[in-house]
XYZ file of C-alpha atoms in Angstrom:
618
model
C 116.028 75.614 76.878
C 115.582 71.889 77.190
C 113.110 69.931 75.023
C 110.405 69.076 77.828
C 109.647 72.930 78.425
C 106.004 73.737 77.261
C 104.391 76.847 76.146
C 100.631 77.978 76.837
C 98.817 81.083 77.045
C 97.905 82.051 80.737
C 94.141 82.196 79.781
C 94.446 78.431 78.753
C 96.126 77.515 81.853
C 94.075 79.354 84.602
C 90.669 80.520 85.477
C 90.101 84.201 86.086
C 87.535 85.425 88.642
C 86.673 88.940 89.487
C 86.654 90.258 92.755
C 83.882 92.291 94.901
C 83.557 94.540 97.839
C 80.617 93.853 99.822
C 77.300 92.484 99.505
C 73.571 93.774 99.668
C 71.470 90.855 100.190
C 71.631 88.686 103.225
C 72.891 86.038 104.277
C 76.502 87.540 104.659
C 79.685 86.173 105.366
C 82.504 88.113 107.134
C 85.756 87.722 105.317
C 88.979 89.395 104.937
C 89.080 91.443 101.592
C 92.676 91.623 99.930
C 92.989 95.055 98.345
C 95.769 96.890 96.468
C 97.055 98.325 99.800
C 98.209 94.508 100.511
C 100.314 94.109 97.593
C 104.068 95.050 98.102
C 106.285 95.824 95.103
C 108.178 92.742 95.752
C 105.173 90.743 94.985
C 104.396 89.632 98.584
C 101.289 89.771 100.531
C 101.171 92.209 103.280
C 98.359 91.014 105.711
C 99.049 93.411 108.214
C 95.994 95.602 107.189
C 93.407 93.345 105.833
C 90.031 94.756 105.772
C 87.075 92.516 107.157
C 83.756 93.194 105.500
C 80.339 91.458 105.024
C 80.080 90.042 101.721
C 76.972 88.323 100.047
C 77.279 84.569 100.931
C 75.981 83.590 97.446
C 78.640 85.627 95.777
C 81.455 84.717 98.241
C 81.225 81.252 97.272
C 82.601 81.776 93.746
C 85.058 84.348 95.123
C 86.404 82.611 98.253
C 90.182 82.484 98.098
C 91.763 79.205 98.089
C 95.379 78.086 98.863
C 97.626 78.475 95.973
C 95.435 80.978 94.247
C 97.119 84.404 92.726
C 95.355 87.685 93.444
C 96.156 90.195 90.380
C 96.116 93.790 90.866
C 94.030 94.791 87.665
C 93.091 98.537 88.298
C 94.089 101.433 90.667
C 97.466 102.662 91.207
C 96.930 106.271 90.198
C 98.653 107.744 86.801
C 102.145 106.994 87.875
C 101.740 103.709 89.199
C 101.679 100.855 86.882
C 99.220 98.055 87.817
C 99.801 94.245 87.424
C 101.145 93.197 90.657
C 100.471 89.741 91.587
C 100.604 88.148 95.042
C 100.175 84.538 96.166
C 97.381 83.538 98.467
C 99.313 80.985 100.982
C 96.702 81.042 103.917
C 95.068 77.718 105.041
C 92.847 79.082 107.871
C 90.054 81.889 107.618
C 87.761 83.266 105.000
C 89.225 85.579 102.589
C 88.104 87.155 99.416
C 89.366 89.970 97.098
C 88.156 93.588 96.257
C 86.814 94.645 92.702
C 90.201 96.230 91.899
C 91.404 92.733 91.745
C 91.055 89.369 90.213
C 91.970 85.708 91.332
C 93.782 83.456 88.979
C 93.347 79.830 89.720
C 95.453 77.260 88.352
C 93.030 74.864 86.249
C 95.478 71.788 86.741
C 98.050 71.683 89.834
C 99.591 68.911 88.581
C 100.586 70.714 85.499
C 101.556 74.198 86.944
C 103.118 74.798 90.264
C 101.061 78.170 91.947
C 104.718 79.342 93.291
C 106.282 78.910 89.901
C 103.628 80.747 88.164
C 103.702 83.734 90.881
C 107.167 84.153 90.148
C 106.858 84.196 86.497
C 103.858 86.755 86.664
C 106.049 88.914 89.049
C 108.796 89.015 86.665
C 106.494 90.028 83.854
C 105.532 92.833 86.183
C 108.896 94.165 86.999
C 110.195 93.546 83.516
C 107.673 96.294 82.379
C 105.372 93.997 80.139
C 102.320 95.074 81.863
C 103.146 98.713 80.990
C 101.719 98.248 77.482
C 98.448 96.455 78.485
C 97.290 99.365 80.611
C 94.693 101.987 79.667
C 93.968 105.202 81.628
C 90.412 106.455 83.197
C 89.964 109.365 85.063
C 93.555 109.262 86.078
C 93.311 105.226 87.121
C 95.249 102.643 85.488
C 93.303 99.474 84.129
C 94.894 96.372 82.861
C 93.660 94.989 79.789
C 92.283 91.444 80.706
C 92.427 89.882 77.381
C 96.047 91.279 76.659
C 96.766 89.739 80.200
C 95.375 86.305 79.277
C 97.247 86.056 76.124
C 100.708 86.195 78.236
C 102.663 83.080 76.900
C 103.767 80.831 79.873
C 106.738 78.687 79.090
C 107.302 75.946 81.853
C 109.128 72.495 82.572
C 107.712 69.708 84.151
C 106.359 69.907 87.590
C 109.565 68.543 89.335
C 111.863 71.119 87.670
C 109.384 74.021 88.260
C 109.685 73.189 92.117
C 113.207 72.950 91.942
C 113.484 76.379 90.090
C 111.113 77.828 92.920
C 113.647 76.513 95.595
C 116.618 77.927 93.826
C 114.640 81.433 93.506
C 113.485 81.494 97.303
C 117.093 80.822 98.573
C 118.570 83.593 96.359
C 115.904 85.857 97.287
C 116.274 85.297 100.881
C 119.846 86.188 100.569
C 119.045 89.110 98.208
C 116.456 90.447 100.953
C 118.935 90.070 103.669
C 121.675 92.048 101.706
C 119.186 94.780 100.797
C 117.893 95.240 104.234
C 121.366 95.682 105.576
C 121.940 98.129 102.992
C 118.946 100.106 103.462
C 119.552 99.928 107.224
C 123.237 101.517 106.389
C 121.651 103.879 104.402
C 119.290 105.153 107.218
C 121.878 105.043 109.605
C 124.046 107.497 107.435
C 120.989 110.065 107.364
C 120.768 109.559 111.287
C 124.493 110.488 111.568
C 123.944 113.573 109.701
C 120.950 114.634 111.349
C 122.839 113.950 114.959
C 125.559 116.124 113.663
C 123.249 118.739 112.961
C 121.651 118.385 116.338
C 124.920 118.560 118.076
C 126.029 122.102 116.258
C 122.427 123.714 116.821
C 122.285 122.613 120.438
C 124.876 125.407 121.430
C 123.535 128.204 123.465
C 123.641 130.895 120.871
C 121.887 134.036 120.845
C 118.580 134.271 118.625
C 117.162 136.797 116.115
C 114.261 137.090 113.688
C 115.352 135.328 110.608
C 114.423 138.376 108.620
C 116.761 140.530 110.405
C 119.810 138.554 109.350
C 118.798 138.364 105.800
C 118.704 140.813 103.041
C 115.569 139.691 101.979
C 112.775 137.142 102.669
C 110.804 136.609 99.622
C 107.559 134.709 98.610
C 106.488 133.565 95.409
C 103.784 135.134 93.106
C 100.418 133.833 94.508
C 99.257 132.035 91.345
C 100.450 129.351 88.872
C 102.601 130.504 86.099
C 101.458 129.565 82.532
C 104.139 127.138 81.196
C 105.258 126.308 77.612
C 105.810 122.828 76.372
C 109.343 123.359 74.931
C 112.540 123.802 76.751
C 113.473 127.610 77.276
C 116.131 129.062 79.407
C 113.427 130.218 82.108
C 112.981 127.302 84.859
C 110.266 127.225 87.439
C 111.331 125.882 90.986
C 108.440 123.965 92.123
C 108.506 122.236 95.702
C 109.195 118.762 94.348
C 112.771 120.310 93.292
C 113.390 121.159 96.798
C 114.733 118.092 98.895
C 117.474 117.308 101.408
C 119.320 120.664 101.066
C 119.369 120.655 97.463
C 117.542 122.623 94.655
C 117.541 120.297 91.919
C 116.933 121.491 88.267
C 116.686 118.382 86.641
C 112.971 118.207 86.217
C 111.437 121.677 85.924
C 108.640 123.460 84.050
C 109.500 125.949 81.481
C 107.912 129.383 80.887
C 108.250 132.070 78.354
C 110.569 135.070 78.678
C 107.601 137.514 79.319
C 106.344 135.463 82.139
C 109.896 134.925 83.750
C 110.104 138.574 83.850
C 106.577 138.893 85.352
C 107.067 136.220 88.064
C 110.843 137.916 89.038
C 109.462 141.607 89.019
C 110.236 141.670 92.692
C 113.516 139.535 92.907
C 115.406 137.330 90.504
C 116.606 134.261 92.494
C 120.577 134.085 92.744
C 123.012 131.569 93.617
C 123.139 130.970 97.384
C 119.420 131.797 98.002
C 118.139 129.422 100.464
C 114.741 128.068 99.500
C 111.823 126.742 101.885
C 108.710 124.863 101.000
C 105.745 126.331 102.967
C 103.468 123.390 101.828
C 103.240 120.030 100.065
C 105.505 119.273 101.948
C 106.191 121.756 104.517
C 109.753 122.284 105.683
C 111.919 120.892 103.111
C 114.973 123.307 102.345
C 117.610 123.613 99.662
C 120.195 125.893 98.439
C 120.179 127.255 94.949
C 123.577 126.337 93.266
C 123.176 127.422 89.929
C 123.357 130.810 87.942
C 120.444 129.612 85.555
C 117.243 131.758 84.816
C 115.056 130.472 87.515
C 111.867 131.861 89.729
C 109.975 130.440 92.479
C 106.730 128.425 91.876
C 103.813 128.491 94.296
C 104.262 127.486 98.155
C 108.054 128.694 98.249
C 110.031 131.356 100.002
C 113.506 132.331 99.471
C 116.043 133.564 102.013
C 118.758 135.590 100.925
C 121.498 136.091 103.510
C 122.951 139.432 104.646
C 126.528 138.351 104.369
C 128.063 140.535 106.979
C 125.667 138.715 109.555
C 124.980 135.286 108.000
C 126.595 132.594 105.910
C 124.028 131.275 103.629
C 125.076 127.469 104.280
C 124.716 128.141 108.043
C 121.421 129.265 107.190
C 120.618 126.108 105.257
C 121.777 123.863 108.070
C 119.816 125.918 110.525
C 116.541 125.496 108.658
C 117.360 121.743 108.275
C 118.003 121.476 112.240
C 115.458 120.055 114.541
C 115.107 123.230 116.409
C 113.945 125.267 113.472
C 112.039 122.246 111.966
C 110.005 122.328 115.301
C 109.283 126.042 114.889
C 108.153 125.581 111.322
C 105.890 122.870 112.074
C 104.390 124.538 115.134
C 103.075 127.255 112.764
C 101.467 124.865 110.600
C 97.757 125.798 109.847
C 95.188 124.378 107.591
C 92.772 121.371 108.561
C 93.910 119.192 105.563
C 97.019 120.148 103.836
C 99.482 121.834 106.431
C 101.073 124.968 105.410
C 103.137 128.027 106.903
C 102.054 131.572 106.203
C 104.619 133.782 104.580
C 104.569 136.236 107.848
C 105.582 133.300 110.016
C 108.219 132.310 107.567
C 109.777 135.806 108.529
C 109.452 135.403 112.397
C 111.260 132.095 112.668
C 113.947 132.564 115.507
C 117.657 131.681 113.966
C 120.537 131.080 116.265
C 123.223 133.380 115.252
C 126.599 132.968 116.525
C 129.491 135.020 114.937
C 130.482 134.674 111.393
C 133.592 132.614 112.501
C 131.761 130.297 114.559
C 129.256 129.915 111.605
C 132.045 129.081 109.191
C 133.630 126.267 111.525
C 130.112 124.746 111.788
C 129.507 124.816 108.183
C 133.028 123.238 107.765
C 132.211 120.363 110.090
C 128.613 119.897 108.519
C 129.910 120.157 104.846
C 132.461 117.264 105.664
C 129.750 115.177 107.172
C 127.172 115.761 104.569
C 129.819 114.956 101.781
C 130.703 111.590 103.622
C 126.979 110.687 104.386
C 126.094 111.561 100.770
C 128.940 109.317 99.237
C 127.887 106.470 101.643
C 124.527 106.879 100.567
C 125.443 106.735 97.117
C 127.503 103.685 97.412
C 124.437 101.896 99.261
C 122.002 102.939 96.755
C 123.828 101.375 94.267
C 124.186 98.314 96.200
C 120.530 98.255 96.529
C 119.665 98.892 92.682
C 122.338 96.231 92.009
C 120.496 93.746 94.206
C 117.289 94.775 92.305
C 118.944 94.127 89.038
C 120.176 90.758 90.339
C 116.570 89.605 91.125
C 115.396 90.694 87.555
C 118.598 88.706 86.168
C 117.597 85.521 88.052
C 114.125 85.688 87.309
C 114.981 86.029 83.500
C 117.337 83.129 83.891
C 114.596 81.139 85.639
C 112.013 81.728 82.780
C 114.278 81.091 79.922
C 115.740 77.717 81.318
C 119.048 78.958 82.167
C 118.938 77.833 85.888
C 120.381 74.329 85.540
C 120.734 71.783 88.323
C 124.521 72.511 88.400
C 124.000 76.281 88.946
C 124.947 77.660 92.414
C 122.223 79.046 94.604
C 124.534 81.427 96.633
C 123.508 85.165 96.207
C 127.352 86.050 96.534
C 128.259 83.650 93.794
C 125.714 85.093 91.359
C 126.516 88.687 92.381
C 130.091 88.775 92.184
C 132.991 87.830 89.897
C 135.648 85.549 90.801
C 137.933 87.746 93.028
C 140.984 86.528 91.560
C 139.883 87.995 88.012
C 141.477 91.306 86.585
C 137.945 92.888 86.563
C 137.730 92.385 90.361
C 140.922 94.020 91.183
C 140.524 96.787 88.674
C 137.092 97.576 90.411
C 139.126 97.333 93.805
C 141.411 99.958 92.540
C 138.740 102.372 90.988
C 136.711 102.152 94.356
C 139.773 103.237 96.410
C 140.706 106.173 94.080
C 137.109 107.459 94.166
C 137.172 107.126 98.079
C 140.352 109.131 98.089
C 139.121 111.717 95.763
C 136.184 112.224 98.039
C 138.554 113.096 100.966
C 140.793 115.263 98.462
C 143.458 112.518 98.878
C 143.810 111.220 95.426
C 147.162 112.958 94.774
C 148.608 110.134 97.318
C 146.976 107.357 95.009
C 149.677 106.174 92.887
C 151.268 102.744 91.926
C 152.978 102.339 95.258
C 149.718 102.851 97.360
C 147.353 100.981 94.695
C 149.792 98.113 95.346
C 149.776 98.206 99.038
C 146.025 98.384 98.960
C 145.874 95.102 97.088
C 148.192 93.355 99.307
C 146.288 94.572 102.509
C 143.022 93.695 100.801
C 144.275 90.215 100.718
C 145.765 90.228 104.175
C 143.448 92.152 106.034
C 139.950 91.832 104.452
C 140.788 88.063 103.689
C 139.895 88.523 99.771
C 141.927 86.114 97.600
C 142.991 88.353 94.565
C 145.417 85.592 93.204
C 148.395 87.613 94.028
C 151.852 85.951 94.540
C 153.626 88.971 96.614
C 157.213 89.080 96.755
C 159.560 91.387 98.887
C 160.282 94.546 97.151
C 161.831 98.106 97.911
C 158.327 99.386 98.424
C 157.067 96.556 100.367
C 154.872 93.451 99.508
C 154.616 93.455 95.703
C 152.879 91.609 92.713
C 153.439 93.945 89.783
C 152.146 91.506 87.233
C 149.105 91.031 89.035
C 148.400 94.510 89.212
C 149.419 95.407 85.560
C 146.804 92.759 84.250
C 143.991 94.785 86.429
C 145.370 98.032 84.839
C 145.421 96.471 81.340
C 141.783 95.110 81.833
C 140.628 98.657 83.132
C 142.112 100.472 80.067
C 140.833 98.136 77.442
C 137.370 98.711 78.941
C 137.394 102.637 79.131
C 137.581 102.211 82.975
C 140.845 103.994 83.811
C 144.598 104.025 83.317
C 147.753 105.095 85.397
C 149.646 107.616 83.374
C 153.206 108.068 84.453
C 154.256 111.602 85.871
C 157.794 112.257 86.815
C 158.867 109.316 88.915
C 155.395 108.175 89.592
C 152.020 107.426 88.339
C 148.915 109.259 88.233
C 145.243 107.783 88.192
C 143.088 109.020 85.162
C 139.554 108.257 84.605
C 138.471 106.996 81.131
C 134.931 107.639 79.441
C 133.381 104.324 80.993
C 134.628 104.958 84.564
C 131.384 106.233 85.919
C 129.306 103.647 84.482
C 131.466 100.783 85.557
C 132.003 102.188 89.105
C 128.102 102.072 89.657
C 128.558 98.333 89.165
C 131.287 97.911 91.867
C 128.798 96.822 94.449
C 127.663 94.086 91.992
C 131.042 93.034 91.044
C 132.601 92.951 94.519
C 129.583 91.455 96.162
C 129.799 90.455 99.606
C 133.452 91.589 99.962
C 132.753 95.222 99.434
C 132.364 96.208 103.023
C 135.618 94.577 103.810
C 137.441 96.304 101.073
C 135.890 99.705 101.737
C 137.448 99.345 105.326
C 140.700 98.546 104.189
C 140.617 101.586 101.836
C 139.421 103.875 104.588
C 142.269 102.764 106.594
C 144.790 103.822 103.827
C 143.007 107.250 102.904
C 144.706 109.596 105.731
C 148.157 108.120 104.843
C 150.555 109.517 102.585
C 152.560 106.797 100.255
C 155.511 106.002 102.560
C 152.960 105.503 105.598
C 150.909 103.026 103.391
C 154.223 101.273 102.366
C 155.522 100.907 105.919
C 152.153 99.591 107.092
C 151.827 96.861 104.335
C 155.469 95.768 105.015
C 155.140 95.722 108.827
C 151.881 93.546 108.403
C 153.454 91.122 105.948
C 156.707 90.769 107.974
C 154.649 90.034 111.004
C 152.653 87.306 109.310
C 156.153 85.941 107.721
C 157.184 85.619 111.352
C 154.038 83.574 112.440
C 154.519 81.184 109.286
C 158.047 80.613 110.092
C 157.077 79.671 113.681
C 159.564 82.462 114.972
C 159.201 84.378 118.168
C 157.145 87.583 117.451
C 158.449 90.516 119.247
C 158.278 94.070 118.439
C 162.089 94.013 117.814
C 161.706 91.004 115.647
C 158.967 92.569 113.337
C 160.878 95.765 112.900
C 164.029 93.892 111.962
C 162.076 91.504 109.514
C 160.175 94.603 108.057
C 163.611 96.875 107.770
C 166.763 95.294 107.754
C 165.647 91.896 106.654
C 163.239 93.296 104.053
C 165.375 95.389 101.249
C 168.337 97.782 101.565
C 166.030 100.785 100.689
C 164.114 100.440 103.788
C 166.912 101.314 106.100
C 166.414 104.857 104.767
C 163.220 104.910 106.598
C 163.541 105.880 110.512
C 162.726 102.927 112.934
C 160.075 104.894 114.552
C 157.919 104.489 111.620
C 157.919 100.838 111.870
C 157.062 100.826 115.414
C 154.339 103.405 114.879
C 152.906 100.905 112.351
C 152.962 98.091 114.902
C 150.953 100.229 117.379
C 148.384 101.097 114.620
C 147.751 97.574 113.665
C 147.214 96.537 117.358
C 144.993 99.634 118.022
C 142.805 98.914 114.857
C 142.390 95.112 115.991
C 144.323 94.057 112.727
C 147.014 91.868 114.215
C 147.883 88.967 111.721
C 147.216 85.459 112.455
C 149.635 83.572 110.041
C 146.772 82.977 107.578
C 147.912 85.628 104.979
C 150.415 84.803 101.989
C 154.053 84.197 102.649
C 156.031 86.949 101.128
C 159.321 85.713 100.059
C 162.170 86.595 97.908
C 163.422 89.890 96.777
C 163.029 91.668 93.547
C 164.072 95.187 92.327
C 161.333 97.666 92.006
C 159.661 97.751 88.678
């Protein structure tokens, strides 16, 4: 940190003013009142729902918000929501104050400290968890210790440097917000895609039966809360919070004694394959039990055990998640405050019931769709988490003096590694393996397909990996580049390629999952283009991938050479003029690759790397 940075407590730099709700003595001023509900977790002021109240004029004058004031959330939030969020008041017109759950922070000397700089600093204090230790609880509400908060040390440079840092952060945060919005949209689209598949399957004109008539049993819970124990036992209670999105999660459960377990399962012991529905809080969530652990139903749950001669359990799961059954569930809701479904109604739902073979066909289709959307959801969730971590990292750099004038303001540059680094290519390879494995195609992912992937990432995705490809028996190749990526992966516990007979198998190492979770951060803005290339190759066997990469490279070579590009010229360049081993591949394979390139809109434009020379396959 450079010598001109100064340090002072927040209390020395600012004035704290406590808020109010409304006055009792006239005259009154009608003012917009900033409340906890107007704070976003990103630290922005949400002014879409500001309450306008009559506040006492004499109290309002002191509590009238001024441009540049910060509003601090000092209490509220409930037992699980930390307080300490801060928003910047940047309105120049209108009358505004703030509630008694908040306080205004007013900078004493605006020539010393910029309000935007302080806002970002205090937002960093909040998201880094520092306010957590400054809180007390009273009747389930969190309260911020004002003295501890005022004692926070603020380190800041000269005003001009503060504003330069704010400009860097604003520019970066704008890019992060755009990337995050795109990822969240993709996540939502994935969910809608699965819901659409559900709707399509269950729109068929199948006969319907009472759900109880297709089940061995429909069992509700014991109608009182089981006494729990503080220590972990083998006996776990399933609560409504454990049932979400088709899954019964046992990651966070309450435990009971053996005697309680026996008492609460005297009518039925839950078994793997049981489908569990929440009747309340919330109503209509469904999950399938995929465990042999000793569990029992907590309150507001009902379980369905399919009769296997009539009903496939996963078909039942998907049926209960589908829009027609969800409509029935909510139509049977009762209760003036919290909606719930009565146990008798849970037995009378009308279930579409085709033959078992049709049920299993539907399940296979929906399982595949669910797996793909779940996988995509995990990728985009990791992207969102990486963007949140990037924001924290940038704020940390900003307030520890690391954002120098020479630093780039590009989010992509901050987020991603150089594309020519071995780590970048290692992440491309690992991501490709994982996506192959999701489709049960990992056996096709050896050295040859790995090398063709790297070539096509450069040629199609236009990501420069630093390769210098040469003509080889198995297509365009830069073995040394690939080896460096594999060496980095092995040294860092990511993965290694293990020789098997005449080929190589991909082997995960201990840090694989941890490092793969960072792939969205490492690959940055290139990840979507890289994934599209990977998905192009997943259905292909090794030979098809080899031919595709070779044809694309040969086509690009012809364009660079200024030669006439015809199908015959491409086939000759990719087969006869490439390597003697290519002659063993039927000419029809090359023509099929040409047709695929055209149909996918992947025609080269001559901007790819020239593939020259010939080497022996290493």
